[in-house]
C-alpha angles and dihedrals in degrees: 000000000000091000090051091049090048093054090047089056091046093050093047092045091048092050093051094044095046092048091047094048092049091049090053093048102033106016102170097037092049092047089054089054092048091053090053090050091048091051091052091047093052091049092051091046090053091051090048093052092048089050094048093051093046091049094048093045092080095034125098086237105072125211124226112315126245131019096298096099090053092047090049091051091047089050091053091051095048092046091052092052093048092050092050097049095041100044099126091049093045095054089070090047091051088060089049091048089053087053092048090050090051091048089050091052089047092053093045091051092046088054090046088052090051091052092047090049090050090050090045095239110174096212095059098110093078090062091052093050091048091050093051091049093054092041092058096047093040094055090046093054093049098045097042105032094154088059088047095117087105091059090050090047090053087052089051092052089049091053090048090056091049089051091051089052091055091045090053091050091050091050091051090049091059098036121106115258112276127219094220124085112270112250120212111216137188116280137175114262124221117259112282092241088064101037097043096086101028093115088060087076090071091050091050091049091049091053090048091055095046091047091050096243092123132015123253090235092057093047129080093238104092104138110248096008104169128221122228106288114218096167123113109266094232092052091048091050092052092051098039095113096028103058122130117248121205115197127199117193127206133173144153103257121091096264097041093051090072090044138216133249130215139166127219129196133176092358095309126109117213108204117180123190151111091300098149102087092189093059097048119118141153091053091312092303092115135041146114112315111243130181123197121204111207139168110263096234093044089052093052092046092050096051095041088055087055092051095248119147117223123200109198127194120195114211119195115227129199123223094267092051093048092051091048091049094048091049089052091050089051092052091046093052090054086067094048120115113190112243129194124192107236112155122083090247092053095045092049094057138059096299093053092049092051092049092050098043105033144026092250121145126212128215137182125203125256093198142002136056094301092069086091124043114216118179094218098044124006095041137128092283095055090046092052093041091056090057090051090051090052087060090053096259106135098185110158133006112249094254133116123004115315119203134183086257090062090060094040089058092046096046092047089055094041095054090059093055124111105254106019133181090208102094099175143014122199131186116207114196127150096218091047091049092051091046092053092046091050092048091053092050091050091053092054 
């Protein structure tokens, strides 16, 4: 299994690095090849979706209802054909799209800077510098697309760095256990368009197990399946009840598809988000930042009852990390202002449900950047990431748009490392739980 995983890392790293190197050396020629590859991929995806719906149509386990799956497959096919026949035209537009993406990042970071300035956050100047950087390069890519080889070369360098990240992970997977404490370092995340829906893979695998298409033993869903533990036994025993839990949510509705990210410590879940329905604006992208503190088991019970799947990673902490995290929680709580949902709109939404069904407590922030929730900056991922950084885990640079899928991809790779601080991974899913319970009854 380890040898197979190692070769998977090597192949992925090689693909990224080869593509990146060719983009640096032959930007336009390589982009033409990538568009051909993308067209073929979309066509194969369309055929696969048509086949899946046809196969499930006669099965007792139905696929998605209505004509949407067929329309989606047809859309994939048509898009693939358009890309193939318009490659030379699209290369120029790829350069422009890179520019548009950079402009989008510039605008988002300018708005984030405005919010941080409004909330009097001292560290706001980094956002402004990052916005200006993307603004300059974005305008250049849009206005001079035929000179866009530089934009493609930047893309090539980015892919090279991703490949190096995978190569490093593969090397660590095969390396002999070390006696020193593993150190998490910065790495380059995958593009948001790829990582956004990564957690959906767990949901798809869960459905495959429940529907009988694959066995539970052959899946990666065994509840409580532990990673290789390369941590001294006495240290692990000391931290048994004081480990850090990172939770990634995934579901089928439009909000849950993107996911959500929490951390839990000492039996308490810290869930930050746009929980005040009355303060939401800009299509729910903006609002008052609210954190709910909730008992871990109550949190699981609540979300399982709402058919949300939770992937939970347990990270072992040493004494220094625990003390640093507890000190950070103490400083954070000094900024807490108790908040109670009162209006009909608030009581009808998530906050009202939590109040009625659990013992959870809500807080807003009296100061700091988390006073205002912004989907593309001060969101659940940034909140959770800050807690990881307090423990000394510098995972990703604060650039681009980070999603729960970014961390799902990273944590999945990290738990296979040798050694790894991730000592356990658990998947909580109501259908999977019922399936396992039913299987145990049938064996009796």
